[in-house]
Amino acid sequence: MLLAIDTATRQVSMALHDGQAILAEETWRSKDHHTVELTPALLAMLNRVGVTPTALIALAVAQGPGSYTGLRIGMSLAKGLALAADPPLPIVAIPTLDIVAAAQPHYADRLCVVSQAGRGRINVCFYTWQGEWQAAGKPFVSTWAALCEHLEGTVQVAGEIDVEGRARLAALGERALVASAALGLRRAGFLAELALRRLAAGDFTDAASVAPLYVS
């Protein structure tokens, strides 16, 4: 059983995946109450499906970019669960914006994924279609004004798109193919599936080595 935890932004998500199916998934928007909400939500999820922490064989966590505190809360929980097991469980850290990219259909050959970075800024990463979405560079911090000014050609856009973002993207007309709110939702189910692929390839790390990815 793999547990996926994403606390990178105010959008929090967790999922349990048994390698064949998602047994439970919960996603909600937290008002910066990650610390008090996360553990009770996890215990309730485990109880609903009749799973104990001893059934876990691996953990997945959103690596960042994201908020300083949010990322550390999710990683601390994942590390605690991993180190409590004997032997310690492997952890797979997945870049935050890759989780959204994994959910997107292919409508154009370029994809732009965003998440909120606070103070009017957004985290951004571009992807190209190569049978699946592959990151075309490293994530960076921008603003909606700067991003929309430099978008070229037709681009799919998905993720945490706020009121300003939707207005600026709408002004681009058919050049911006904006994902619906449902498709843009960052779901731990996709985090779990990305992590399972990495585990199958032997690409994971130990709890002590996992660290958040911050951008500026």
Short mmCIF file of C-alpha atoms in Angstrom, two decimals:
data_model
loop_
_atom_site.label_atom_id
_atom_site.label_comp_id
_atom_site.label_asym_id
_atom_site.label_seq_id
_atom_site.Cartn_x
_atom_site.Cartn_y
_atom_site.Cartn_z
CA MET A 1 0.00 0.00 0.00
CA LEU A 2 1.40 3.39 -1.00
CA LEU A 3 0.38 6.60 0.78
CA ALA A 4 0.66 9.84 -1.21
CA ILE A 5 0.76 13.19 0.60
CA ASP A 6 0.64 16.64 -1.00
CA THR A 7 0.75 19.74 1.21
CA ALA A 8 2.71 21.96 -1.17
CA THR A 9 0.14 24.77 -1.17
CA ARG A 10 -3.18 25.53 0.51
CA GLN A 11 -4.59 22.76 -1.68
CA VAL A 12 -3.99 19.58 0.32
CA SER A 13 -4.45 16.04 -0.99
CA MET A 14 -3.87 12.46 0.20
CA ALA A 15 -4.45 9.08 -1.41
CA LEU A 16 -4.01 5.38 -0.72
CA HIS A 17 -3.05 3.19 -3.68
CA ASP A 18 -2.66 -0.60 -3.51
CA GLY A 19 -0.82 -0.85 -6.83
CA GLN A 20 -3.99 -1.70 -8.73
CA ALA A 21 -6.51 0.90 -7.61
CA ILE A 22 -6.92 4.05 -5.56
CA LEU A 23 -8.65 2.88 -2.39
CA ALA A 24 -9.17 6.36 -0.95
CA GLU A 25 -8.46 9.94 -1.93
CA GLU A 26 -9.25 13.26 -0.28
CA THR A 27 -8.50 16.77 -1.49
CA TRP A 28 -9.38 20.01 0.24
CA ARG A 29 -8.37 23.65 0.53
CA SER A 30 -6.82 24.47 3.88
CA LYS A 31 -6.70 27.92 5.42
CA ASP A 32 -3.08 27.33 6.47
CA HIS A 33 -4.18 24.72 9.01
CA HIS A 34 -2.12 21.89 7.52
CA THR A 35 -0.59 20.88 10.86
CA VAL A 36 -3.87 20.34 12.70
CA GLU A 37 -5.79 18.92 9.74
CA LEU A 38 -3.37 16.47 8.15
CA THR A 39 -2.89 13.72 10.74
CA PRO A 40 -6.60 13.44 11.72
CA ALA A 41 -7.53 13.30 8.02
CA LEU A 42 -4.97 10.54 7.44
CA LEU A 43 -6.19 8.48 10.40
CA ALA A 44 -9.80 8.84 9.21
CA MET A 45 -8.82 7.71 5.72
CA LEU A 46 -6.96 4.66 7.01
CA ASN A 47 -9.89 3.72 9.22
CA ARG A 48 -12.40 4.05 6.38
CA VAL A 49 -10.60 1.49 4.24
CA GLY A 50 -9.51 -0.72 7.14
CA VAL A 51 -5.78 -0.16 6.67
CA THR A 52 -3.18 0.29 9.40
CA PRO A 53 0.16 2.10 8.98
CA THR A 54 1.89 -1.31 9.09
CA ALA A 55 0.34 -2.08 5.68
CA LEU A 56 2.29 0.73 4.02
CA ILE A 57 5.21 -0.31 1.83
CA ALA A 58 6.15 3.15 0.45
CA LEU A 59 5.29 6.82 0.62
CA ALA A 60 5.04 9.55 -1.99
CA VAL A 61 5.23 13.25 -1.29
CA ALA A 62 4.96 16.46 -3.29
CA GLN A 63 8.49 17.84 -3.41
CA GLY A 64 7.84 21.43 -4.43
CA PRO A 65 7.80 24.12 -5.46
CA GLY A 66 5.41 25.22 -2.78
CA SER A 67 5.18 27.09 0.47
CA TYR A 68 8.05 26.73 2.93
CA THR A 69 5.83 25.56 5.78
CA GLY A 70 3.41 23.52 3.69
CA LEU A 71 6.11 21.41 2.07
CA ARG A 72 7.81 20.70 5.38
CA ILE A 73 4.58 19.59 7.06
CA GLY A 74 3.89 16.96 4.40
CA MET A 75 7.48 15.79 4.29
CA SER A 76 7.70 15.58 8.08
CA LEU A 77 4.67 13.31 8.20
CA ALA A 78 6.00 11.14 5.36
CA LYS A 79 9.43 10.89 6.98
CA GLY A 80 7.92 10.05 10.36
CA LEU A 81 5.88 7.20 8.91
CA ALA A 82 8.84 5.95 6.89
CA LEU A 83 11.26 5.94 9.81
CA ALA A 84 8.74 4.35 12.18
CA ALA A 85 8.70 1.21 10.03
CA ASP A 86 11.27 -1.56 10.36
CA PRO A 87 12.96 -1.50 7.95
CA PRO A 88 12.32 2.16 7.04
CA LEU A 89 10.05 2.66 4.05
CA PRO A 90 11.21 4.19 0.75
CA ILE A 91 9.95 7.66 -0.18
CA VAL A 92 9.38 8.99 -3.68
CA ALA A 93 9.42 12.79 -4.00
CA ILE A 94 7.60 14.10 -7.08
CA PRO A 95 7.82 17.72 -8.30
CA THR A 96 4.55 19.44 -7.42
CA LEU A 97 3.67 20.68 -10.89
CA ASP A 98 4.33 17.25 -12.45
CA ILE A 99 1.29 16.00 -10.52
CA VAL A 100 -1.01 18.37 -12.40
CA ALA A 101 0.71 17.69 -15.72
CA ALA A 102 0.05 13.95 -15.35
CA ALA A 103 -3.70 14.61 -15.39
CA GLN A 104 -3.81 16.70 -18.56
CA PRO A 105 -5.08 15.45 -21.93
CA HIS A 106 -3.12 16.35 -25.05
CA TYR A 107 -4.71 19.28 -26.87
CA ALA A 108 -1.54 21.23 -27.78
CA ASP A 109 2.14 20.36 -27.82
CA ARG A 110 3.00 22.74 -24.96
CA LEU A 111 1.59 22.78 -21.45
CA CYS A 112 2.03 25.39 -18.74
CA VAL A 113 1.29 24.30 -15.15
CA VAL A 114 0.99 26.81 -12.31
CA SER A 115 0.52 26.88 -8.55
CA GLN A 116 0.09 29.77 -6.17
CA ALA A 117 3.31 31.15 -4.64
CA GLY A 118 1.81 33.93 -2.51
CA ARG A 119 2.00 37.74 -2.72
CA GLY A 120 0.57 37.75 -6.25
CA ARG A 121 3.20 35.36 -7.61
CA ILE A 122 2.87 31.94 -9.23
CA ASN A 123 5.13 28.92 -9.63
CA VAL A 124 5.39 27.93 -13.29
CA CYS A 125 6.74 24.98 -15.26
CA PHE A 126 6.45 24.25 -18.99
CA TYR A 127 6.01 20.79 -20.49
CA THR A 128 6.18 19.36 -24.00
CA TRP A 129 4.22 16.40 -25.35
CA GLN A 130 6.39 13.34 -26.04
CA GLY A 131 3.75 10.64 -25.79
CA GLU A 132 3.27 12.00 -22.27
CA TRP A 133 4.03 15.36 -20.69
CA GLN A 134 7.75 15.91 -20.04
CA ALA A 135 9.14 18.95 -18.21
CA ALA A 136 10.83 21.30 -20.69
CA GLY A 137 12.84 23.08 -18.02
CA LYS A 138 12.96 23.85 -14.33
CA PRO A 139 10.09 25.53 -12.44
CA PHE A 140 10.35 29.24 -11.81
CA VAL A 141 8.45 32.05 -10.09
CA SER A 142 6.55 34.62 -12.15
CA THR A 143 3.41 36.75 -12.18
CA TRP A 144 0.34 36.37 -14.35
CA ALA A 145 1.18 39.58 -16.19
CA ALA A 146 4.71 38.47 -17.02
CA LEU A 147 3.69 34.93 -17.92
CA CYS A 148 0.88 35.93 -20.28
CA GLU A 149 3.05 38.54 -21.96
CA HIS A 150 5.56 35.90 -22.98
CA LEU A 151 3.29 32.99 -23.88
CA GLU A 152 3.88 32.11 -27.53
CA GLY A 153 1.70 30.03 -29.80
CA THR A 154 -1.06 27.81 -28.47
CA VAL A 155 -0.48 26.60 -24.93
CA GLN A 156 -2.52 24.49 -22.54
CA VAL A 157 -2.66 26.00 -19.06
CA ALA A 158 -3.63 24.12 -15.90
CA GLY A 159 -3.28 24.29 -12.14
CA GLU A 160 -4.15 26.82 -9.47
CA ILE A 161 -5.58 29.55 -11.68
CA ASP A 162 -7.05 32.43 -9.68
CA VAL A 163 -9.39 35.23 -10.78
CA GLU A 164 -6.58 37.38 -12.17
CA GLY A 165 -5.11 34.42 -14.03
CA ARG A 166 -8.39 33.48 -15.68
CA ALA A 167 -8.96 37.08 -16.77
CA ARG A 168 -5.49 37.42 -18.30
CA LEU A 169 -5.67 34.03 -19.98
CA ALA A 170 -9.11 34.83 -21.39
CA ALA A 171 -7.60 37.92 -23.02
CA LEU A 172 -5.29 35.62 -25.01
CA GLY A 173 -8.28 34.02 -26.72
CA GLU A 174 -7.68 30.70 -28.44
CA ARG A 175 -3.92 30.85 -27.74
CA ALA A 176 -4.58 29.72 -24.14
CA LEU A 177 -6.44 26.44 -23.69
CA VAL A 178 -7.38 26.65 -20.03
CA ALA A 179 -8.12 23.46 -18.12
CA SER A 180 -11.34 23.22 -16.17
CA ALA A 181 -11.25 23.52 -12.40
CA ALA A 182 -11.65 19.74 -12.10
CA LEU A 183 -8.78 18.94 -14.49
CA GLY A 184 -6.58 21.57 -12.87
CA LEU A 185 -7.06 20.12 -9.39
CA ARG A 186 -3.84 18.70 -7.98
CA ARG A 187 -4.81 15.20 -6.86
CA ALA A 188 -2.78 12.81 -4.72
CA GLY A 189 -4.10 9.93 -6.85
CA PHE A 190 -1.89 11.11 -9.70
CA LEU A 191 0.99 11.65 -7.26
CA ALA A 192 0.58 8.02 -6.19
CA GLU A 193 0.62 6.72 -9.78
CA LEU A 194 3.72 8.72 -10.68
CA ALA A 195 5.43 7.40 -7.55
CA LEU A 196 4.52 3.79 -8.32
CA ARG A 197 6.15 4.11 -11.73
CA ARG A 198 9.30 5.45 -10.09
CA LEU A 199 9.29 2.66 -7.50
CA ALA A 200 9.00 0.04 -10.23
CA ALA A 201 12.08 1.56 -11.86
CA GLY A 202 13.98 1.52 -8.56
CA ASP A 203 13.98 5.31 -8.41
CA PHE A 204 13.33 6.24 -4.79
CA THR A 205 15.25 7.48 -1.77
CA ASP A 206 15.49 7.05 1.97
CA ALA A 207 13.67 9.29 4.40
CA ALA A 208 16.79 11.14 5.53
CA SER A 209 17.63 12.25 1.98
CA VAL A 210 14.26 13.70 0.99
CA ALA A 211 14.28 17.50 0.86
CA PRO A 212 11.86 20.17 -0.40
CA LEU A 213 12.39 21.89 -3.74
CA TYR A 214 12.12 25.66 -3.47
CA VAL A 215 12.31 28.18 -6.33
CA SER A 216 12.76 31.94 -6.27
#
